[in-house]
Short mmCIF file of C-alpha atoms and ligand atoms in Angstrom, two decimals:
data_model
loop_
_atom_site.label_atom_id
_atom_site.label_comp_id
_atom_site.label_asym_id
_atom_site.label_seq_id
_atom_site.Cartn_x
_atom_site.Cartn_y
_atom_site.Cartn_z
CA MET G 1 64.17 63.82 227.06
CA PRO G 2 66.53 62.25 229.67
CA GLN G 3 69.94 61.05 228.20
CA THR G 4 69.88 58.26 231.15
CA VAL G 5 67.44 56.97 233.48
CA THR G 6 67.74 54.78 236.37
CA LEU G 7 65.41 51.70 236.93
CA GLY G 8 65.51 49.63 240.30
CA ASP G 9 69.32 48.57 240.10
CA LYS G 10 70.03 49.49 236.54
CA SER G 11 70.94 52.25 234.47
CA PHE G 12 69.73 52.81 230.92
CA ARG G 13 71.00 55.18 228.22
CA LEU G 14 68.76 56.89 225.33
CA TYR G 15 69.01 54.58 222.40
CA ILE G 16 65.72 55.40 220.06
CA SER G 17 63.95 58.78 220.14
CA GLU G 18 60.29 59.28 220.23
CA GLU G 19 60.58 60.47 216.32
CA GLN G 20 62.41 57.35 215.36
CA ILE G 21 59.63 55.18 217.05
CA LEU G 22 56.75 57.16 215.48
CA ALA G 23 58.50 57.02 211.98
CA ALA G 24 58.77 53.05 212.01
CA ILE G 25 55.21 52.74 213.16
CA LYS G 26 54.21 54.84 210.21
CA GLN G 27 56.10 52.61 207.98
CA ILE G 28 54.30 49.66 209.24
CA ALA G 29 50.90 51.25 209.27
CA ASP G 30 51.38 52.16 205.41
CA LYS G 31 52.18 48.76 204.71
CA ILE G 32 49.21 47.29 206.66
CA ASN G 33 46.65 49.90 204.93
CA GLN G 34 48.00 48.74 201.62
CA ASP G 35 47.72 45.01 202.54
CA PHE G 36 44.26 45.32 204.15
CA HIS G 37 42.58 48.04 201.86
CA GLY G 38 38.93 47.22 201.80
CA LYS G 39 39.21 44.82 204.59
CA CYS G 40 38.77 44.61 208.39
CA PRO G 41 41.60 43.37 210.13
CA LEU G 42 41.43 42.20 213.90
CA ILE G 43 44.33 43.50 215.62
CA VAL G 44 45.67 41.31 218.46
CA PRO G 45 48.44 43.14 220.67
CA VAL G 46 50.24 40.86 223.18
CA LEU G 47 49.93 42.41 226.62
CA ASN G 48 51.62 44.11 228.53
CA GLY G 49 54.41 45.45 226.39
CA SER G 50 52.65 46.21 223.17
CA PHE G 51 49.93 48.55 224.46
CA MET G 52 51.88 51.72 223.40
CA PHE G 53 52.79 50.26 219.99
CA ALA G 54 49.02 49.26 219.46
CA SER G 55 47.95 52.71 220.60
CA ASP G 56 50.08 54.40 218.08
CA LEU G 57 49.57 52.10 215.20
CA MET G 58 45.94 51.93 215.42
CA LYS G 59 45.88 56.03 214.95
CA GLN G 60 47.59 55.55 211.74
CA LEU G 61 45.49 52.86 210.40
CA THR G 62 42.91 54.10 207.61
CA CYS G 63 41.18 50.68 206.74
CA GLN G 64 38.37 49.57 209.14
CA CYS G 65 39.69 47.49 212.03
CA GLN G 66 38.99 46.10 215.64
CA ILE G 67 41.22 45.33 218.52
CA THR G 68 41.27 42.67 221.21
CA PHE G 69 44.22 42.10 223.46
CA ILE G 70 45.88 38.69 224.45
CA LYS G 71 48.42 38.55 227.50
CA ALA G 72 51.53 36.64 227.96
CA SER G 73 54.71 36.71 229.93
CA SER G 74 58.06 34.80 229.78
CA TYR G 75 60.32 37.37 230.99
CA LYS G 76 62.07 37.86 234.56
CA GLY G 77 64.34 40.78 235.09
CA THR G 78 66.42 41.26 231.66
CA GLU G 79 66.05 37.01 230.59
CA SER G 80 63.62 35.67 228.69
CA THR G 81 62.62 32.09 230.72
CA GLY G 82 61.66 30.57 227.42
CA GLN G 83 58.53 29.50 229.49
CA LEU G 84 55.34 31.45 228.97
CA THR G 85 53.90 32.31 232.41
CA ALA G 86 50.31 33.66 232.07
CA LEU G 87 47.99 33.87 228.94
CA ILE G 88 44.83 35.68 228.67
CA GLY G 89 43.35 34.20 225.47
CA ILE G 90 40.69 35.45 222.74
CA ASN G 91 37.19 34.54 224.23
CA GLU G 92 35.34 35.87 221.10
CA ASP G 93 34.81 34.25 217.66
CA ILE G 94 37.63 34.92 215.33
CA SER G 95 37.02 32.55 212.51
CA GLY G 96 37.22 33.70 209.10
CA ARG G 97 38.88 37.09 210.38
CA ASP G 98 42.32 38.52 209.20
CA VAL G 99 44.47 38.55 212.41
CA ILE G 100 47.61 40.82 212.80
CA ILE G 101 49.60 39.95 216.12
CA LEU G 102 51.28 42.90 217.46
CA GLU G 103 54.52 42.63 219.75
CA ASP G 104 56.67 45.07 221.21
CA ILE G 105 59.89 43.10 220.54
CA ILE G 106 60.43 39.63 219.07
CA ASP G 107 63.68 38.21 220.95
CA THR G 108 63.64 34.70 221.02
CA GLY G 109 60.38 34.24 219.36
CA HIS G 110 59.03 31.52 221.83
CA THR G 111 56.42 33.86 222.86
CA LEU G 112 54.91 33.90 219.42
CA ALA G 113 55.91 30.44 218.47
CA LYS G 114 53.39 29.35 221.54
CA ILE G 115 50.67 32.06 220.47
CA ILE G 116 50.41 31.69 216.75
CA PRO G 117 49.38 28.13 216.97
CA SER G 118 46.77 29.01 219.49
CA ILE G 119 45.20 31.62 217.40
CA ARG G 120 45.46 29.45 214.39
CA ASP G 121 43.24 26.94 216.27
CA LEU G 122 40.46 29.47 216.26
CA LYS G 123 40.42 29.17 212.24
CA PRO G 124 41.09 32.87 211.28
CA ALA G 125 41.16 33.55 207.78
CA SER G 126 44.88 34.75 207.99
CA VAL G 127 47.45 35.45 210.71
CA ARG G 128 50.16 37.96 210.34
CA VAL G 129 52.72 39.50 212.88
CA ALA G 130 53.82 43.02 213.39
CA THR G 131 56.52 43.73 215.68
CA LEU G 132 58.12 47.20 216.68
CA LEU G 133 61.38 45.82 217.57
CA PHE G 134 63.19 42.73 216.54
CA LYS G 135 66.51 41.37 217.69
CA PRO G 136 67.60 38.89 214.80
CA LYS G 137 70.49 37.51 216.53
CA ALA G 138 68.37 36.19 219.53
CA LEU G 139 65.77 34.32 217.43
CA LYS G 140 65.48 30.80 218.45
CA THR G 141 62.27 29.71 216.77
CA ASP G 142 60.96 29.36 213.21
CA ILE G 143 58.27 32.48 213.04
CA THR G 144 57.70 34.58 210.19
CA ILE G 145 57.53 38.24 210.73
CA ASP G 146 55.49 40.34 208.43
CA TYR G 147 55.90 43.62 209.46
CA THR G 148 59.10 44.78 211.34
CA GLY G 149 59.88 48.59 212.69
CA ILE G 150 63.45 48.46 213.97
CA GLU G 151 66.00 45.45 214.22
CA ILE G 152 68.30 46.04 217.20
CA PRO G 153 71.26 43.95 218.77
CA ASN G 154 70.95 41.48 221.27
CA GLU G 155 70.81 43.99 223.97
CA PHE G 156 68.47 44.71 226.85
CA ILE G 157 65.88 47.81 226.31
CA VAL G 158 63.27 49.50 228.15
CA GLY G 159 60.67 52.15 227.61
CA TYR G 160 57.73 52.85 225.05
CA GLY G 161 55.79 49.80 226.81
CA LEU G 162 58.95 47.55 227.42
CA ASP G 163 59.77 46.97 231.13
CA TYR G 164 62.71 46.16 233.48
CA ASP G 165 60.95 44.25 236.43
CA GLY G 166 57.65 46.21 235.65
CA LEU G 167 59.48 49.68 235.56
CA GLY G 168 59.98 51.86 232.58
CA ARG G 169 57.13 51.39 230.44
CA ASN G 170 55.82 54.76 230.80
CA LEU G 171 59.11 56.13 228.95
CA LYS G 172 58.30 57.89 225.62
CA GLU G 173 61.78 56.91 224.29
CA ILE G 174 63.43 53.60 224.18
CA TYR G 175 66.78 53.05 226.58
CA GLN G 176 69.46 50.66 226.39
CA VAL G 177 71.22 49.06 229.44
CA ILE G 178 74.41 50.37 230.57
CA GLU G 179 76.45 47.33 231.20
CA LEU G 180 79.14 47.79 233.95
CA VAL G 181 82.48 46.22 233.22
P1 IMP T 1 60.64 36.16 223.19
O1 IMP T 1 59.45 35.38 223.61
O2 IMP T 1 61.90 35.71 223.95
O3 IMP T 1 60.35 36.46 221.60
O4 IMP T 1 60.34 37.57 223.91
C1 IMP T 1 59.25 38.29 223.90
C2 IMP T 1 58.78 39.17 224.96
O5 IMP T 1 60.01 39.36 226.15
C3 IMP T 1 58.73 40.61 224.36
O6 IMP T 1 57.06 40.62 224.17
C4 IMP T 1 58.90 41.48 225.61
O7 IMP T 1 57.78 41.59 226.38
C5 IMP T 1 59.93 40.78 226.40
N1 IMP T 1 61.27 41.07 225.86
C6 IMP T 1 62.35 40.94 224.97
N2 IMP T 1 63.38 41.47 224.86
C7 IMP T 1 63.22 42.49 225.99
C8 IMP T 1 63.81 43.87 226.24
O8 IMP T 1 64.88 43.96 225.63
N3 IMP T 1 63.39 44.55 227.18
C9 IMP T 1 62.36 44.32 227.70
N4 IMP T 1 61.45 43.18 227.46
C10 IMP T 1 61.82 42.44 226.39
MG1 MG T 2 55.71 41.47 225.16
#
């Protein structure tokens, strides 16, 4: 695996290996499998960033489950704008369902703070949140995270579904931006 990658005008160094990512996902899956044994949760990944996480997590679930996607975007470059620019909603009946929202990363939490109430309006039986990555120091909203993979400092990362201006989503590992001083 490469130790550094260049995407657009920025360079990034290897930060989290594929093995570490998959181990974190396995831990989340184990907990979901315990909590939803005998149930059939509806997995709701937030596109675009969470497509790889969703795919690898689904492969580890042993309970019956279904999946439907929503789409949101609040990032421009390496900064969260705090404003959700696009949202493809759920157009099926999820009333009475156990929903698990999947995020690639929770940063300010603004995205989820908007998504969670709009999902609750559809009257699911329960709503839980699973995130592969979490930046606790960046959190600016009051949201409950039920399953967390890896906590990281407040630095910009790419890879494994996460992008820098649309680039880097294809990387198997996660890379951290190299700040030039
Ligand atoms: P939030 O609304 O600030 O919590 O940001 C959530 C979304 O911003 C995530 O789902 C990501 O798509 C994106 N994001 C947050 N931090 C990063 C990062 O370090 N790299 C790439 N995307 C990020
Ligand atoms: Mg995202």
